[in-house]
Short mmCIF file of C-alpha atoms and ligand atoms in Angstrom, two decimals:
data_model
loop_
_atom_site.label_atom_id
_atom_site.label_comp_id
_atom_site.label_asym_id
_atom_site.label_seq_id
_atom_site.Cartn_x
_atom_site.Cartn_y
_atom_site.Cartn_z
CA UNK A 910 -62.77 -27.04 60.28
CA UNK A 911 -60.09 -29.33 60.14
CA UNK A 912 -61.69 -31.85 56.97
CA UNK A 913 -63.79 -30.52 54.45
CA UNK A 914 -66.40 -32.76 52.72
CA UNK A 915 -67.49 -30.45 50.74
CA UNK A 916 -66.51 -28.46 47.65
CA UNK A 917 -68.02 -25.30 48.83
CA UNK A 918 -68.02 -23.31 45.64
CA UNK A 919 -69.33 -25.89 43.28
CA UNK A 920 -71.71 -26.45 46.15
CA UNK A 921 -73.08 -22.88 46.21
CA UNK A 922 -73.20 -22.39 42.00
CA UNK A 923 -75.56 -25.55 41.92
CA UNK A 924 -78.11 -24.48 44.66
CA UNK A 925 -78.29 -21.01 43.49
CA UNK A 926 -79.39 -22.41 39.71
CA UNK A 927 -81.33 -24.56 41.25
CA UNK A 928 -83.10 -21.64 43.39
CA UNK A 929 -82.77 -19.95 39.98
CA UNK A 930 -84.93 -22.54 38.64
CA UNK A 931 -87.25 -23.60 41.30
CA UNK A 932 -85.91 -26.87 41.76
CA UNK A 933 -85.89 -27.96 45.15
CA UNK A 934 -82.41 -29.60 46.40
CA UNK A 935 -82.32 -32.63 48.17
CA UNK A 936 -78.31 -33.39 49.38
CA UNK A 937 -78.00 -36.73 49.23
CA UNK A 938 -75.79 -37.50 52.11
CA UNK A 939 -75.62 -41.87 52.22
CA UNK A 940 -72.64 -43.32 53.92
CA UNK A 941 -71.51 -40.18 54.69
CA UNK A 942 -70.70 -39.21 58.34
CA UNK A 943 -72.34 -36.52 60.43
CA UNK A 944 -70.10 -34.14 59.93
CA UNK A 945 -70.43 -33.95 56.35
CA UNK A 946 -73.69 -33.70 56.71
CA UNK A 947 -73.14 -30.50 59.39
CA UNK A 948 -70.37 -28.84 57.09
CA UNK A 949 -73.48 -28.73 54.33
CA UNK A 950 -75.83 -27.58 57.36
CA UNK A 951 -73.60 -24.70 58.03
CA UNK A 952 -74.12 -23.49 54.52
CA UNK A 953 -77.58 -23.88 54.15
CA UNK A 954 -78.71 -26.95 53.38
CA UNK A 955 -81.85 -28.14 55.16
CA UNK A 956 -83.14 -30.91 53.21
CA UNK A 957 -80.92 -34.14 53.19
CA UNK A 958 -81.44 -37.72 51.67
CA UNK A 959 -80.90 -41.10 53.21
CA UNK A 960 -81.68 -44.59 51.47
CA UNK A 961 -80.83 -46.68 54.45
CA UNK A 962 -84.08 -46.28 57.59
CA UNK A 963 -81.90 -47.15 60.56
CA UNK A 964 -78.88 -44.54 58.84
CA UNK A 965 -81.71 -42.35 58.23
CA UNK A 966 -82.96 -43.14 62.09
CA UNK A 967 -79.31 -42.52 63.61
CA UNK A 968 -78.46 -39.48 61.92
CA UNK A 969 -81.65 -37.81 62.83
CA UNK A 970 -81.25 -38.35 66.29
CA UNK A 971 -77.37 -36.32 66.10
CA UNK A 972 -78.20 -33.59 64.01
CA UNK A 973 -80.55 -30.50 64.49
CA UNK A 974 -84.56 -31.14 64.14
CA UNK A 975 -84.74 -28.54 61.39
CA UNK A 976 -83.37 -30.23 59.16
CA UNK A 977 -86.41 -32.50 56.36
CA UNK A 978 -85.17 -35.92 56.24
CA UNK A 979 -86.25 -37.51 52.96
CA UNK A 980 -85.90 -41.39 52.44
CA UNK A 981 -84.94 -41.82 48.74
CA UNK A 982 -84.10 -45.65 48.95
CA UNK A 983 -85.91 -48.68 48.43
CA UNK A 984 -87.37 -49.09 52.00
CA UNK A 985 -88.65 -52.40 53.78
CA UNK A 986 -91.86 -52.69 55.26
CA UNK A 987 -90.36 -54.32 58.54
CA UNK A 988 -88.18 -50.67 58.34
CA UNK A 989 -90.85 -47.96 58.15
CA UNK A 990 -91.44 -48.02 61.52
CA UNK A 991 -88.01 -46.29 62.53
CA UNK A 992 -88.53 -43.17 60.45
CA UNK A 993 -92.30 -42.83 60.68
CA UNK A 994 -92.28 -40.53 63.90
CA UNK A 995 -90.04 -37.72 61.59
CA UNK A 996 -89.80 -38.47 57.96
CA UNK A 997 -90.56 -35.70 56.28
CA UNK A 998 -90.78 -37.13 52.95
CA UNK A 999 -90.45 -40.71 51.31
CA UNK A 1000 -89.44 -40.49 47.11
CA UNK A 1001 -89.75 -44.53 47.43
CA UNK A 1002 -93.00 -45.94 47.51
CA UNK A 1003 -93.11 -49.08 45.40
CA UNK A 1004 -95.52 -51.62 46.28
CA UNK A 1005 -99.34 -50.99 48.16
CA UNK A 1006 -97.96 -52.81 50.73
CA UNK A 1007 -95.42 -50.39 51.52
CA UNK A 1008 -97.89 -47.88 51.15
CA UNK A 1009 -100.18 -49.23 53.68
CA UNK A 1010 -97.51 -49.66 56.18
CA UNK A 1011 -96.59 -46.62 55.79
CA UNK A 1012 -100.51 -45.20 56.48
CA UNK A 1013 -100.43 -47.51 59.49
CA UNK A 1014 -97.53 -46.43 61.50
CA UNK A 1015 -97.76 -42.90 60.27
CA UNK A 1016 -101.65 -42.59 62.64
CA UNK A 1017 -99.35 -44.48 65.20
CA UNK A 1018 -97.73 -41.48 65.48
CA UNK A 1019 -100.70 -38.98 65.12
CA UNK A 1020 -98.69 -37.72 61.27
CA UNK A 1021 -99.89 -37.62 57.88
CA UNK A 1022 -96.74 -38.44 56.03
CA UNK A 1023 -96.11 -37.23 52.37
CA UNK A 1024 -95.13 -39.65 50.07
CA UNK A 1025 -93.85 -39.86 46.40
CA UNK A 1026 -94.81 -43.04 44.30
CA UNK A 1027 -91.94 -44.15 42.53
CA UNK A 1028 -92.08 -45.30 38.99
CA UNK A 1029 -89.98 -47.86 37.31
CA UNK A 1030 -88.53 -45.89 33.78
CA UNK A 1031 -85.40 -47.51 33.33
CA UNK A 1032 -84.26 -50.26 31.30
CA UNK A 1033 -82.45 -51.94 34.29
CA UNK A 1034 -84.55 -55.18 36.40
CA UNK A 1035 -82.97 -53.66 39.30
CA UNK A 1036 -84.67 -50.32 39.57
CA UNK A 1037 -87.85 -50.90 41.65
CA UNK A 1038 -91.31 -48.90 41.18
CA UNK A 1039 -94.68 -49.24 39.31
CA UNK A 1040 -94.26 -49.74 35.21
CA UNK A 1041 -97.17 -47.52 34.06
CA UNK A 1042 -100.34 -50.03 34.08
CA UNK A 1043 -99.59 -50.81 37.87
CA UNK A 1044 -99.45 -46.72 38.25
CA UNK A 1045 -103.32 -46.56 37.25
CA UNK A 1046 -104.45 -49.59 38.52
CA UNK A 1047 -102.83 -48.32 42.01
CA UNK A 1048 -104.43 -44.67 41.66
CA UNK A 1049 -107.95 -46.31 40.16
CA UNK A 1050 -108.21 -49.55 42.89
CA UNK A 1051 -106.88 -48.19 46.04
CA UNK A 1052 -109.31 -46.17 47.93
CA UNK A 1053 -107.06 -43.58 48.56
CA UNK A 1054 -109.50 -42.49 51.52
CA UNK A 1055 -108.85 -45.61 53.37
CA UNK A 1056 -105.57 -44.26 53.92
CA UNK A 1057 -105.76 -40.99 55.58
CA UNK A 1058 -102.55 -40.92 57.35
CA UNK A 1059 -100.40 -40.81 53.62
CA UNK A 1060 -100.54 -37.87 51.29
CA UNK A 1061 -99.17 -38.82 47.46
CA UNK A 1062 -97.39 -35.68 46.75
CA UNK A 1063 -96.29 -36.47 43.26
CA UNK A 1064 -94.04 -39.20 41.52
CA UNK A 1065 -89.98 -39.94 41.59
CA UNK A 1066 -88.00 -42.21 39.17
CA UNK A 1067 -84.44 -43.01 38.17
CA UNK A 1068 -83.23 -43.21 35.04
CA UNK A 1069 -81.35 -46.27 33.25
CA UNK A 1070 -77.29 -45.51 34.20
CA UNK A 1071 -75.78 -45.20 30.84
CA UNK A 1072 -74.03 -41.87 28.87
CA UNK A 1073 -76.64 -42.35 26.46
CA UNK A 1074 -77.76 -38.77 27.51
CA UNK A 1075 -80.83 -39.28 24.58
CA UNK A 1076 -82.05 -42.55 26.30
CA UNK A 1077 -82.23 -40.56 29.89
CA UNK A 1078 -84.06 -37.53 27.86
CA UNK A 1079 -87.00 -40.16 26.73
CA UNK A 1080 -86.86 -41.77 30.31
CA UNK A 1081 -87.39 -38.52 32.14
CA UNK A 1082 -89.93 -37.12 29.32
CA UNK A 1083 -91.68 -40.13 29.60
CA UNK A 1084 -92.40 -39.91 33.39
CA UNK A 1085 -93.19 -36.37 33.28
CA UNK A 1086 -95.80 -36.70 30.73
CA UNK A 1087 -97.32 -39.77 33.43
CA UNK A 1088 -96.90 -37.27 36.20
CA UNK A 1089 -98.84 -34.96 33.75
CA UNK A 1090 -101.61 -37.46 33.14
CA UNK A 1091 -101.76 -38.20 36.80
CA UNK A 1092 -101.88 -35.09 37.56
CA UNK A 1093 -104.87 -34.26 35.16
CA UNK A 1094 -106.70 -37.10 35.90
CA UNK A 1095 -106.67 -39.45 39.01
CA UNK A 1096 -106.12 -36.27 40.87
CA UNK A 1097 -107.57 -33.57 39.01
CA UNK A 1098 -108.97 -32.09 43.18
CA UNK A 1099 -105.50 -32.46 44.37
CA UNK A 1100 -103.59 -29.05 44.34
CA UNK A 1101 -101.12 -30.40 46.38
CA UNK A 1102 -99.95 -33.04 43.81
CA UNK A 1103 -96.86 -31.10 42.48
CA UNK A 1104 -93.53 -32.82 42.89
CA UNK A 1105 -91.55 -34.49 40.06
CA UNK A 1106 -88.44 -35.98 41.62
CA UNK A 1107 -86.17 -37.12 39.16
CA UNK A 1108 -82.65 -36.45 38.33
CA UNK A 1109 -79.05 -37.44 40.00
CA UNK A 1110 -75.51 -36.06 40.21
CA UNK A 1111 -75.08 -37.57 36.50
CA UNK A 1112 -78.42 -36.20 34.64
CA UNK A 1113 -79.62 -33.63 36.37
CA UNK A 1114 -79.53 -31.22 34.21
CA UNK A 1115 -80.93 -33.50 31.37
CA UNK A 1116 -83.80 -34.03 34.30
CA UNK A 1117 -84.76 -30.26 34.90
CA UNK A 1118 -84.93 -29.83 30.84
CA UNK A 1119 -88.01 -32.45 30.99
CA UNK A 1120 -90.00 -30.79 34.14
CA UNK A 1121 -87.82 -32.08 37.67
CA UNK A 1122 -88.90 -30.14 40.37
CA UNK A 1123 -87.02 -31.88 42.55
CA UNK A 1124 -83.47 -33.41 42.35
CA UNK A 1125 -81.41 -35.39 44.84
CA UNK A 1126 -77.96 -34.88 44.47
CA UNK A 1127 -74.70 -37.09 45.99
CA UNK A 1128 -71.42 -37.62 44.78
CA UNK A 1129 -71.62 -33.69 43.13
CA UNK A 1130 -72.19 -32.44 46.48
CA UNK A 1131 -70.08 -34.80 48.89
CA UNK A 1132 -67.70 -36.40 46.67
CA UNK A 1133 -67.28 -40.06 45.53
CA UNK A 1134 -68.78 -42.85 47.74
C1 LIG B 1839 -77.62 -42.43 45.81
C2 LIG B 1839 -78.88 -41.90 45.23
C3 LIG B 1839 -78.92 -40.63 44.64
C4 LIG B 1839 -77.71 -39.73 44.50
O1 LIG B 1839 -76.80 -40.26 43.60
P1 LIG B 1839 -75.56 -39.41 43.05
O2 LIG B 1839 -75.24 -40.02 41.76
O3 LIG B 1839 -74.48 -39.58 44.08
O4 LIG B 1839 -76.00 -38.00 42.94
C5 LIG B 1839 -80.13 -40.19 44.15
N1 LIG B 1839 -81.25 -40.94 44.24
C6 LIG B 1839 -81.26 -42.16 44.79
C7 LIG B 1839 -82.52 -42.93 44.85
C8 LIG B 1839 -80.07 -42.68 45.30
O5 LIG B 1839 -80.08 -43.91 45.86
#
């Protein structure tokens, strides 16, 4: 290999505490080229994350079909349509819209596609996803059975970006006591409701201490952007 992308050892002590820990690792691999994303391949790594569709779209086509493409990103409704036929997970549901779109061109292609509703827990405007009151109202008002072609799998948020490491604790502790409630209540049935995706290169750790499941990793993995 004539570039590496990746720092192999660091690489390898994260995923095996993750394993360690039951915390699934999604590799996020955004802006980075193929062969990063093949170097990571080669050691394992099956589950990558894209926030761009069309990225998302062009890299799927390169690399090997094994591989679960997640879209972590805030995706367009005009965009779902390019990873519908292979998405294997989306963290980024924030709007009904989206989620009907998603429903729709999910039976276009004869899937059911899982999908994680994100939540907005951050201080920052910027961050999209339901505050808590939309959360319920979503869960309580949308007949979930109109929309057989999407599975809600569990809930994903960011955190506010700051070194406040106590602010992130209450952020994260916050959502998973929602995913909690959620989880107890609008779908008590739903055994399959079990994913908490939350925590980044910068607070994951602080993230698995309040109940991720699930963390989607960058600039630790592949270096800076
Ligand atoms: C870019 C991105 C990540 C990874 O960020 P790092 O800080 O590089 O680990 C995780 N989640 C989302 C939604 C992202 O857009």
């Amino acid at each position: 290999m004539e570039q590496s992308y990746i720092n192999t050892k660091e690489y390898l002590s994260i995923r095996e505490e993750l394993q360690a820990q039951q915390v699934a690792l999604v590799a996020v691999s955004k802006t980075k080229p193929v062969e990063a994303i093949q170097e990571a391949y080669q050691l394992g790594q099956r589950i990558f994350g894209e926030n761009r569709a069309l990225e998302l779209r062009d890299k799927y086509e390169v690399l090997p079909k094994d591989i679960e493409w997640h879209m972590i990103g805030h995706l367009q409704t005009n965009k779902v349509k390019y990873i519908a036929p292979f998405v294997h997970l989306i963290h980024s549901i924030d709007k009904i819209s989206l989620l009907k779109e998603v429903n729709k061109r999910a039976a276009q292609n004869n899937r059911v596609i899982d999908v994680l509703i994100q939540v907005h827990i951050a201080e920052e405007a910027s961050k999209h996803g339901f505050d808590e009151t939309e959360l319920f109202q979503l869960l309580q008002e949308t007949n979930l059975e109109t929309l057989p072609n999407i599975n809600i799998i569990g809930l994903m948020g960011m955190a506010t970006f700051t070194s406040d490491q106590d602010q992130v604790k209450q952020e994260f502790q916050h959502l998973q006591r929602l995913f909690e409630q959620v989880k107890t209540t609008a779908f008590e049935a739903k055994e399959d409701f079990n994913v908490l995706s939350m925590g980044m290169s910068g607070d994951y750790l602080t993230a698995i201490q309040q109940g991720s499941n699930m963390v989607r990793l960058g600039s630790i993995i592949f270096g800076a952007r």
